[in-house]
Coordinates of C-alpha atoms and ligand atoms in Angstrom, one line a residue:
X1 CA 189.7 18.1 32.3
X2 CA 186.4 19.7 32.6
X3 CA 185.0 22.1 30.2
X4 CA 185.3 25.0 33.6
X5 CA 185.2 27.8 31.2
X6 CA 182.1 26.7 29.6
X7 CA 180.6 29.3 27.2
X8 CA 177.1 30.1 25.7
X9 CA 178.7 28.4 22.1
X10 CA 177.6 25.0 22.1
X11 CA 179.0 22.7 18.7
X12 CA 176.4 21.6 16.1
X13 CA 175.2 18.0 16.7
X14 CA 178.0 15.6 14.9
X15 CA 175.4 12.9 14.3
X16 CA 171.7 13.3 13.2
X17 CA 170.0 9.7 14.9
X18 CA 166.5 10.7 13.8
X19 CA 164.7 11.7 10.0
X20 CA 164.0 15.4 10.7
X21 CA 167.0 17.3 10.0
X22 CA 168.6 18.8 13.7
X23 CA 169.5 21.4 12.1
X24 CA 168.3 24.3 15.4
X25 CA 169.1 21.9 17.5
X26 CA 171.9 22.3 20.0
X27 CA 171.1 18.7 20.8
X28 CA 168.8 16.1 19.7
X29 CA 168.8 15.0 23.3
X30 CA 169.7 16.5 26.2
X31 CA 171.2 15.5 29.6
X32 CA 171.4 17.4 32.9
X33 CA 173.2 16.0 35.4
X34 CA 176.2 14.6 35.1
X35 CA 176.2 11.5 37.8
X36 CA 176.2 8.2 37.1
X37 CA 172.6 8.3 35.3
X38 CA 173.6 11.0 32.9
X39 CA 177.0 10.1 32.3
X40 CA 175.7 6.4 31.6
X41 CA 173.0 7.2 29.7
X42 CA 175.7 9.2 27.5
X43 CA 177.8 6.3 27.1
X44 CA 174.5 4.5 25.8
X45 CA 173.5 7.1 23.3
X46 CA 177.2 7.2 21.8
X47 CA 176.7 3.8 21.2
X48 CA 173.1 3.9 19.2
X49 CA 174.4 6.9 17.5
X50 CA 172.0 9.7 19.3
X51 CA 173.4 13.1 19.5
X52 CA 173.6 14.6 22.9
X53 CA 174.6 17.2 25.3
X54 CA 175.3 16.2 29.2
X55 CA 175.1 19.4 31.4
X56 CA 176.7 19.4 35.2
X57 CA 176.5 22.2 37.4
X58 CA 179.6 20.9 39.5
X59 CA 183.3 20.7 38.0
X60 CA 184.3 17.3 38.4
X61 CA 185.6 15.5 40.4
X62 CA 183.2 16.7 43.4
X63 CA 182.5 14.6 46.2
X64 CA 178.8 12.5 46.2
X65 CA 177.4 10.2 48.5
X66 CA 177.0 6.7 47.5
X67 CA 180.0 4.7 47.8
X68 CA 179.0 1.1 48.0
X69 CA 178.3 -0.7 44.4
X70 CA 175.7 -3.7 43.9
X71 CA 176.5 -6.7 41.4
X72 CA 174.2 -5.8 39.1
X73 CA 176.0 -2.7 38.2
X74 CA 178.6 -4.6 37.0
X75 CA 177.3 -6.2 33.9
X76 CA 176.0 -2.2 33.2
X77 CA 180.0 -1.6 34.5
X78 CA 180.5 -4.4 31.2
X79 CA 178.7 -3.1 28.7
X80 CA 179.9 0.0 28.7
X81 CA 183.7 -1.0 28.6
X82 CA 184.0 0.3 32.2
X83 CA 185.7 -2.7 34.1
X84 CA 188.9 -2.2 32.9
X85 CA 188.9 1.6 34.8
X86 CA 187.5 0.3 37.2
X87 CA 190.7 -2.0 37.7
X88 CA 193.6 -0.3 36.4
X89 CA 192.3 2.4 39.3
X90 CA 192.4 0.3 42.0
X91 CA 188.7 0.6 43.0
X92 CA 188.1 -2.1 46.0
X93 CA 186.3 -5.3 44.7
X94 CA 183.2 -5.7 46.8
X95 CA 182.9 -10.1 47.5
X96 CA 180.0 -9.6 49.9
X97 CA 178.3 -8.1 52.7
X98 CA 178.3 -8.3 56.6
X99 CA 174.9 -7.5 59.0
X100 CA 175.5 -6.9 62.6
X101 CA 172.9 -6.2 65.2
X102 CA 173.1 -4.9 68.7
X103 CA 172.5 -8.1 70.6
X104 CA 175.0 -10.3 69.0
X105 CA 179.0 -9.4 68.5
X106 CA 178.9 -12.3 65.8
X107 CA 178.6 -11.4 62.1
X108 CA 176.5 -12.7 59.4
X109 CA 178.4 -12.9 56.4
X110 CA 177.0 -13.0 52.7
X111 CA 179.4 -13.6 49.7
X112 CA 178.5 -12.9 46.3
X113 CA 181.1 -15.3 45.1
X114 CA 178.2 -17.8 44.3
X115 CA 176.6 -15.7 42.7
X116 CA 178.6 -16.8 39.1
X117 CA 180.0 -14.1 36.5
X118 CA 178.3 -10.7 38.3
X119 CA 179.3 -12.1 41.8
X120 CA 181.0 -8.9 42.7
X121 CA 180.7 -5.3 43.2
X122 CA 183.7 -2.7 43.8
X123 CA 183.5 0.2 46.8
X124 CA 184.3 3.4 45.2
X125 CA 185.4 7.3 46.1
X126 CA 182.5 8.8 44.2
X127 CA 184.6 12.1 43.1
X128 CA 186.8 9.9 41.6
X129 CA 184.5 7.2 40.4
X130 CA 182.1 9.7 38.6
X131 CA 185.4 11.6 37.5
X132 CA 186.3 8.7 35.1
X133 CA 182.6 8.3 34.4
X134 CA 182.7 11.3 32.9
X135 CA 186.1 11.1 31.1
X136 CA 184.8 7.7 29.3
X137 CA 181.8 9.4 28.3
X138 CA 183.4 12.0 26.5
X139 CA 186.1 9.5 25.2
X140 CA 182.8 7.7 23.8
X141 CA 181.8 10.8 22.4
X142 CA 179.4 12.8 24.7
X143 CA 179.8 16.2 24.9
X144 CA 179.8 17.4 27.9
X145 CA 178.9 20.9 29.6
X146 CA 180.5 21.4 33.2
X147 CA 179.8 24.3 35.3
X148 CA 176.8 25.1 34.1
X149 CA 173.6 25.5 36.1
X150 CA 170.5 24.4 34.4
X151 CA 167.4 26.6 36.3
X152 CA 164.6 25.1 34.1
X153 CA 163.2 23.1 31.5
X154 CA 161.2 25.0 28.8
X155 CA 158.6 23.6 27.1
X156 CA 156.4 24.9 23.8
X157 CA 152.5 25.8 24.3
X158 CA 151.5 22.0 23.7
X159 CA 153.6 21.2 27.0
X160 CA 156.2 19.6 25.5
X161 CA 159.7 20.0 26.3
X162 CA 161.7 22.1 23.6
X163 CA 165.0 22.2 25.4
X164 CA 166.5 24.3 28.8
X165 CA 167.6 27.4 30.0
X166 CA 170.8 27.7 31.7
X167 CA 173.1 29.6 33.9
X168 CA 176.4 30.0 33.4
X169 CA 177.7 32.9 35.7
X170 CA 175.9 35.8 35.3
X171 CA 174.8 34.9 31.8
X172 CA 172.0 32.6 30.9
X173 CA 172.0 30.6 28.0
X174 CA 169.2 28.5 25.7
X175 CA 169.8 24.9 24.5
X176 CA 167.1 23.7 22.1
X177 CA 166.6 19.9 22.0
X178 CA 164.0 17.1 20.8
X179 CA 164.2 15.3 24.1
X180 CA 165.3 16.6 27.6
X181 CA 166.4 13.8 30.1
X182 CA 166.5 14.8 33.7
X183 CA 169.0 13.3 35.4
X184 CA 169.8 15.8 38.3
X185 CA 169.6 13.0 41.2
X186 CA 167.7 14.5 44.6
X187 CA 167.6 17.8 43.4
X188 CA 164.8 16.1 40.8
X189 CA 164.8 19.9 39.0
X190 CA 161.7 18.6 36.3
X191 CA 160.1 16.9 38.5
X192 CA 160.1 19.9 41.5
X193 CA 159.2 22.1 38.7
X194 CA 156.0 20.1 37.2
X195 CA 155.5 19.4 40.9
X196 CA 155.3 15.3 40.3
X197 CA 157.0 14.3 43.7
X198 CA 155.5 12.0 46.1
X199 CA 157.3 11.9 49.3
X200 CA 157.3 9.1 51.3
X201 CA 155.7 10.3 54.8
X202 CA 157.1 7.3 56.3
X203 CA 160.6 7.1 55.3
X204 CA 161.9 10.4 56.8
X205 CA 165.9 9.8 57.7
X206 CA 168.9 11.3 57.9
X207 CA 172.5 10.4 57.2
X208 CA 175.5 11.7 58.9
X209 CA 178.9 10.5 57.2
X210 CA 182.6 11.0 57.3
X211 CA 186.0 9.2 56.1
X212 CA 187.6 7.9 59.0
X213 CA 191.1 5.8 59.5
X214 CA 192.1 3.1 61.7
X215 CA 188.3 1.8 61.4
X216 CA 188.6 -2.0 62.1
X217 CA 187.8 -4.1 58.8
X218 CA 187.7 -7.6 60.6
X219 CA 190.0 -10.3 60.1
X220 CA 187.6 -13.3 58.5
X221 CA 188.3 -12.6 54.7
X222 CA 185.8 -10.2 54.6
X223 CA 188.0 -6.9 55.1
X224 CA 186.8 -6.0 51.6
X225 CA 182.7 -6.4 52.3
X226 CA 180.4 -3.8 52.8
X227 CA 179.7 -4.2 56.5
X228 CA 176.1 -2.9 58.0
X229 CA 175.7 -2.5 61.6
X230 CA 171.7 -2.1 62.4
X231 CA 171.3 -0.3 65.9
X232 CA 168.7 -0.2 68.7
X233 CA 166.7 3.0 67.2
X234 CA 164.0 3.7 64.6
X235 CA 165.2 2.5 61.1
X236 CA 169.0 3.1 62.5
X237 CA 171.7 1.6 61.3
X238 CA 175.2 2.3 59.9
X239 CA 177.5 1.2 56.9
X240 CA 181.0 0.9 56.9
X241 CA 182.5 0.8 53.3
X242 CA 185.9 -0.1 52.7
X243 CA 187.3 3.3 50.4
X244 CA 190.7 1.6 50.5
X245 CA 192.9 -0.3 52.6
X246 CA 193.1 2.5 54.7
X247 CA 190.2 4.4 54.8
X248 CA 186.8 4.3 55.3
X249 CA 183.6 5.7 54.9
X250 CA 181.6 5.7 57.8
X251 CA 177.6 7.1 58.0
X252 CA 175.0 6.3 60.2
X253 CA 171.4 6.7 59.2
X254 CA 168.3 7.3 61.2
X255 CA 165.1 9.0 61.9
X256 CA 164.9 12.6 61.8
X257 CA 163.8 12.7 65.2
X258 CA 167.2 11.3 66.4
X259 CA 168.9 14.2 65.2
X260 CA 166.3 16.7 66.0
X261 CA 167.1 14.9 69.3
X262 CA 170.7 16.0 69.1
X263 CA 170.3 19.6 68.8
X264 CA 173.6 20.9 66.8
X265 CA 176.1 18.3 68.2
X266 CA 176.6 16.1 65.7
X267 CA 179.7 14.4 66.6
X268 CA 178.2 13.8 69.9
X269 CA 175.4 12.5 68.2
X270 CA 177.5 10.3 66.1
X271 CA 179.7 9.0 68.7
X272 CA 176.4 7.9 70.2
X273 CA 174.9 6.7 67.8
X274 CA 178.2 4.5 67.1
X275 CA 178.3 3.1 71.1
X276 CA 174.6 1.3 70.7
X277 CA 176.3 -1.3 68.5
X278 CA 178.9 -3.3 70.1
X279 CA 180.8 -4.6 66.8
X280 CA 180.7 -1.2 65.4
X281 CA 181.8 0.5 68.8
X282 CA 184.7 -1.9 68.8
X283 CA 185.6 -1.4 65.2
X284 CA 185.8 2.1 65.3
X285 CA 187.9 2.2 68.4
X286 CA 190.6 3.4 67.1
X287 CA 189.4 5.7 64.5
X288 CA 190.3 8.9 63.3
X289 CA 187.9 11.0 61.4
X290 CA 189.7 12.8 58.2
X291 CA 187.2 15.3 56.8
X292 CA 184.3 17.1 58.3
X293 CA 181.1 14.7 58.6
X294 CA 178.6 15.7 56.0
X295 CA 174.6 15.4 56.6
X296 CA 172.9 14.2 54.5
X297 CA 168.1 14.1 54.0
X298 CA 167.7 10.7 52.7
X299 CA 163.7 11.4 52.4
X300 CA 162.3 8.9 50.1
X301 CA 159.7 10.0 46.9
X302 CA 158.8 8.7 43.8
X303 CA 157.6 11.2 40.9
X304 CA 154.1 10.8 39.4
X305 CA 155.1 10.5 36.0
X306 CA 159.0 9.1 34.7
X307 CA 158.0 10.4 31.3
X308 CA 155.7 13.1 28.8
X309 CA 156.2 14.6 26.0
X310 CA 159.6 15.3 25.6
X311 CA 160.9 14.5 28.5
X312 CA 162.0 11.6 30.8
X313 CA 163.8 11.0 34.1
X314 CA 166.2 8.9 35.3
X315 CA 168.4 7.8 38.4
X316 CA 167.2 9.9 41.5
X317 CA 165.2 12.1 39.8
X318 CA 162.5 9.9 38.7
X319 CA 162.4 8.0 42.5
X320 CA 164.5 7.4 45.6
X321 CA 164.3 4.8 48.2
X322 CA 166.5 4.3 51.7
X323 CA 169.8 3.3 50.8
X324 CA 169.8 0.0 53.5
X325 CA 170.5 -2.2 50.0
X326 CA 172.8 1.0 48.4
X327 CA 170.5 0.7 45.1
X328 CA 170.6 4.1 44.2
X329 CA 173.7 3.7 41.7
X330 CA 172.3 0.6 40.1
X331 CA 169.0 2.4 39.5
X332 CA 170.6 5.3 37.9
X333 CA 172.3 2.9 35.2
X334 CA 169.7 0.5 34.9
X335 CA 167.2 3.8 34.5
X336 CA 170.2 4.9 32.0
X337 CA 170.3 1.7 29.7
X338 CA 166.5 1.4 29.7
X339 CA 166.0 5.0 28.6
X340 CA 168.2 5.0 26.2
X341 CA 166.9 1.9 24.6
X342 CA 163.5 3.8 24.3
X343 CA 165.1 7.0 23.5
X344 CA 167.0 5.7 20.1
X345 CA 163.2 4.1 19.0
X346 CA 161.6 7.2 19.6
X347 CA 164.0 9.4 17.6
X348 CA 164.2 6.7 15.0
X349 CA 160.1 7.1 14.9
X350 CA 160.0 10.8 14.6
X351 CA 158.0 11.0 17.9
X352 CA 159.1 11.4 21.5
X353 CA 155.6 12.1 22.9
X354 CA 154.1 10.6 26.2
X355 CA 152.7 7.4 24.8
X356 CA 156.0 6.6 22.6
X357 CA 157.8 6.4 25.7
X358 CA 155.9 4.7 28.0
X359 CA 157.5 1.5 28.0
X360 CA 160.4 2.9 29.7
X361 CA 157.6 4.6 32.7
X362 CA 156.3 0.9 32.9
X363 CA 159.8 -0.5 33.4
X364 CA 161.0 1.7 35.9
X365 CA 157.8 2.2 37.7
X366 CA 157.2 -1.8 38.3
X367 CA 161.4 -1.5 39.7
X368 CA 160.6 1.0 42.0
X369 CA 157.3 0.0 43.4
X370 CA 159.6 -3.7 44.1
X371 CA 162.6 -1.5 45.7
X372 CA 159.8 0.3 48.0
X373 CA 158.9 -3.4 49.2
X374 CA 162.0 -4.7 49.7
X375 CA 163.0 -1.8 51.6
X376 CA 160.0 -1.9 53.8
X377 CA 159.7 -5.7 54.3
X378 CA 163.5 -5.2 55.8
X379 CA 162.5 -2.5 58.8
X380 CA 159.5 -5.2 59.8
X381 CA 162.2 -7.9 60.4
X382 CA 165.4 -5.9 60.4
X383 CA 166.9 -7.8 63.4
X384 CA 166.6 -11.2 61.4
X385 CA 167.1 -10.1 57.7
X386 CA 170.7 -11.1 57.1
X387 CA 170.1 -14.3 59.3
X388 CA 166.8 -15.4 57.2
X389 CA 168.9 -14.7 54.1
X390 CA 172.0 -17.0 55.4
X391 CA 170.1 -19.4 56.6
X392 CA 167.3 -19.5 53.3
X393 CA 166.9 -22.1 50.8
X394 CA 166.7 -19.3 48.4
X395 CA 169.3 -17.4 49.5
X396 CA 170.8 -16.6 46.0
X397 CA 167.8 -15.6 44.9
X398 CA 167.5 -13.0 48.0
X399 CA 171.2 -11.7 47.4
X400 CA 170.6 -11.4 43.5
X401 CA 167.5 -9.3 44.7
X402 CA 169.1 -7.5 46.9
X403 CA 171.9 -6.5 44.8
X404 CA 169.1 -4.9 42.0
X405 CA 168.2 -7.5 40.2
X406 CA 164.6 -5.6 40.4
X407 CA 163.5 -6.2 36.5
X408 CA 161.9 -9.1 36.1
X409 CA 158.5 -11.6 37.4
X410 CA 161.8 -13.2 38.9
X411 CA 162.0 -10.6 42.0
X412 CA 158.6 -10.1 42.6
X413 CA 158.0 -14.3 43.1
X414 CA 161.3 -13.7 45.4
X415 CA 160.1 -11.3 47.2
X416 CA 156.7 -12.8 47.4
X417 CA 159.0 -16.2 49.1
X418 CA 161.1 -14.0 51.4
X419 CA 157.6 -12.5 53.0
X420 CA 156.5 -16.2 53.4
X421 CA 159.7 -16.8 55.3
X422 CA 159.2 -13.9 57.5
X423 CA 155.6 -14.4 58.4
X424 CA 156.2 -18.6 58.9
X425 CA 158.3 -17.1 62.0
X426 CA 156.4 -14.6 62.8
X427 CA 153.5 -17.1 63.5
X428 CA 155.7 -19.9 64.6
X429 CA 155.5 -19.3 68.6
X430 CA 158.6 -21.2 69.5
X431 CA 160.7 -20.4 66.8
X432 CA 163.9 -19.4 67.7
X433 CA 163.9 -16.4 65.5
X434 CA 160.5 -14.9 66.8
X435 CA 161.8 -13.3 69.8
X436 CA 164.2 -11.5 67.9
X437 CA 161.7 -10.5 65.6
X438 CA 159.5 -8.7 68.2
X439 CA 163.1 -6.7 68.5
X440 CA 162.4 -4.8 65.5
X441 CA 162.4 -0.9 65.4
X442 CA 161.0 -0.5 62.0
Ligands
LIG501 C1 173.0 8.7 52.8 C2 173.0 8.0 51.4 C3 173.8 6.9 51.2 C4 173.8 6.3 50.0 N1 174.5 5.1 49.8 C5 174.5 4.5 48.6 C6 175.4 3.4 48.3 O1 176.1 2.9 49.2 N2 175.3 2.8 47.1 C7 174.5 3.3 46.1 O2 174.5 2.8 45.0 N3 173.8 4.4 46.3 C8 173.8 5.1 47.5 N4 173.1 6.2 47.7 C9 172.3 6.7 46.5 C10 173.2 7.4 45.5 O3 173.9 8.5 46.1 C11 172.4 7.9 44.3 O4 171.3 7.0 44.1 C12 173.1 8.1 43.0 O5 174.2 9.0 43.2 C13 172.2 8.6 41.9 O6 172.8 8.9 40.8 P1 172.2 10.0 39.8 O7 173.1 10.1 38.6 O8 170.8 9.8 39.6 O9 172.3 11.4 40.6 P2 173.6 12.1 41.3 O10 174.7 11.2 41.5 O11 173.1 12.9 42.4 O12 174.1 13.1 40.1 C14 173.3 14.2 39.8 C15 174.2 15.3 39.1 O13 173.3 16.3 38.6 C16 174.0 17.6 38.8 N5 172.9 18.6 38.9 C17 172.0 18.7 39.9 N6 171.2 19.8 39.6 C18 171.6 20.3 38.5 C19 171.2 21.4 37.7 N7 170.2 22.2 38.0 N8 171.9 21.7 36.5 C20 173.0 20.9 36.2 N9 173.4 19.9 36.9 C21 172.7 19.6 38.0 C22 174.7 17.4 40.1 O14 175.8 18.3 40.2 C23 175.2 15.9 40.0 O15 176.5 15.8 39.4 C24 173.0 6.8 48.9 C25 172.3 8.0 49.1 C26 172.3 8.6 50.3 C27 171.5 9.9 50.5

């Protein structure tokens, strides 16, 4: 259960990672947010032996957006010990994904199955999913804080971080700490409060969501994909994500001026929304929505800086991108795993300024800068993406890419391909592709 009574006492560190004694510490590191990033990068520290302190604001389980898993959160899934949760709960194993478009009622269908030993993904209830999460992280050894608001970051007269200051009813607590990780996903607190987000002018959608019944999951072995259903508006399209066998989350995502558009009527709006795509009309024919539908800003940004002295941040708050290729989760482990391979050396050093943890800034900044293509290249040729990929000599390549395998030369000279693809039909007059490529709404 979670710690819902939390108190201004906070333990002594168990373990001392680094040569300076921690002894007015409450932390050598500390965590807040309590998502995936955090409660991976937890897991990670147990493992190197770092002391640390995860702090969540929300009693878990509470519900998240984010449902669909890529492959290459499974090896993370791995090395953490995770997999076996992740089947003794039941969690839906994800083989693959399905693109529809408005102008055709057929499918394309890509399976991960080639993709060898990571070839899979699961579909998860995120209350639940980050519930266990949590539980294995403290099993590992975190300690963990629920409950607790953290309203700021403090930081000594030489700007660096010295720990946070937090809420915790009506009483507000100080936790001192060598390093302060921000994992707080879109509420980016360190990053809002050292004003270091870029938004994305371009990129400015919105999500409306729900868990519905009786939603159609096909018949061609791929009840159990991730199906995406791209519709006849400005960067619109929808995901359907298999929760169990019988239910599913529904969300449709799509300019801000579409739901500007709507006034307050959102399930008008949805229902709408659902009609300018044949396949999805017809698959949620008989649907029944369970819970109230939930909106959701999916504005992208990245932050200026990932890292300074002190400090670092990770998953959502350090960047966000569209979630047409659901990356967000596999960011916030990779970003996890990476930091805490930088945070071990540093405390190992003696020195967590700036420079000393700038390899993690150059890892994470060359991943987002190839998520912000990928994402972008898709809206030019939306209405031919899945088909390029079926149909592509590379087309493991692509899925690997697709399913966040964003850290090495590997994606860039596969992105680099997929663009050649795009622009061979694009200047190809009587490729059959081409008129469907003048279709796009991006
Ligand atoms: C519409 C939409 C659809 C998406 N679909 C997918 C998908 O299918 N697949 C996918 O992988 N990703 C998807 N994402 C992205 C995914 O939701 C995030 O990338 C992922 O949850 C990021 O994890 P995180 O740990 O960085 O942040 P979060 O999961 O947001 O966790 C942050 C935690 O910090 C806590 N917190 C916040 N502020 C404070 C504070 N001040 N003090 C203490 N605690 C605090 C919160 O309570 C929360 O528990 C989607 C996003 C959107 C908007």
């Amino acid at each position: 259960q979670d710690d819902g009574g939390a108190t201004d006492h906070v333990d002594t560190p168990k373990t001392v990672a680094s040569p300076r004694p921690a002894k007015k510490l409450d932390a050598e590191v500390i965590i807040i947010g309590g998502g995936p990033a955090g409660l991976v990068l937890g897991t990670y520290l147990d493992r190197a032996g770092v002391d640390h302190l995860i702090i969540d604001k929300a009693h878990h389980p509470r519900p998240h957006v984010g449902e669909s898993l890529g492959c290459s959160t499974t090896r993370i899934l791995k090395e953490i010990d995770f997999l076996p949760v992740m089947q003794r709960e039941h969690f839906i194993v994800k083989h693959g994904v399905c693109w529809s478009v408005w102008f055709d009622t057929a499918e394309i269908s890509l399976d991960f199955r080639d993709l060898g030993d990571f070839g899979y993904a699961y579909h998860v209830d995120r209350a639940k999913f980050d519930d266990l999460l949590l539980q294995h992280a403290r099993e590992n050894g975190s300690r963990v804080l629920t409950g607790v608001q953290v309203e700021s970051v403090d930081f000594n007269r030489q700007g660096a971080a010295t720990g946070v200051t937090a809420r915790v009813g009506e009483s507000r607590l100080t936790l001192k700490s060598r390093l302060v990780v921000d994992a707080t996903g879109r509420q980016a607190l360190l990053g809002r409060q050292l004003q270091l987000m870029k938004p994305d002018p371009e990129f400015r959608q919105f999500a409306v969501h729900s868990r519905f019944t009786g939603v159609d999951g096909g018949h061609n072995g791929a009840a159990h994909f991730t199906r995406v259903h791209l519709l006849p508006i400005h960067r619109g399209w929808a995901w359907q994500i298999p929760i169990s066998d019988e239910v599913a989350s529904v969300g449709v995502v799509t300019d801000r001026q579409h739901f500007v558009k709507a006034g307050d009527d959102i399930d008008r709006f949805f229902q709408w929304t659902i009609n300018l795509n044949p396949l999805l009309a017809q698959r949620m024919k008989q649907a029944v929505r369970l819970r109230e539908f939930c909106l959701d800003g999916t504005y992208s940004y990245v932050m200026d800086r990932f890292v300074g002295d002190g400090w670092l941040l990770i998953g959502d708050a350090a960047f966000f991108v569209d979630p047409i290729f659901a990356s967000g989760v596999s960011v916030a482990m990779h970003s996890a795993k990476f930091a805490a391979e930088v945070i071990a050396q540093a405390l190992a050093a003696n020195d967590v300024s700036a420079p000393a943890l700038s390899g993690y800034e150059q890892k994470l900044r060359a991943a987002a800068e190839v998520w912000q293509q990928v994402v972008r290249l898709f809206y030019q040729v939306s209405p031919i993406f899945g088909r390029v990929i079926a149909e592509s000599d590379g087309r493991l390549s692509v899925l690997r890419l697709c399913e966040g395998e964003v850290y090495d030369d590997a994606a860039i000279e596969t992105l680099t391909q997929l663009r050649h693809e795009f622009d061979v039909i694009h200047n190809t007059p009587d490729h059959p592709l081409r008129q469907h490529l003048m279709q796009a709404i991006g």
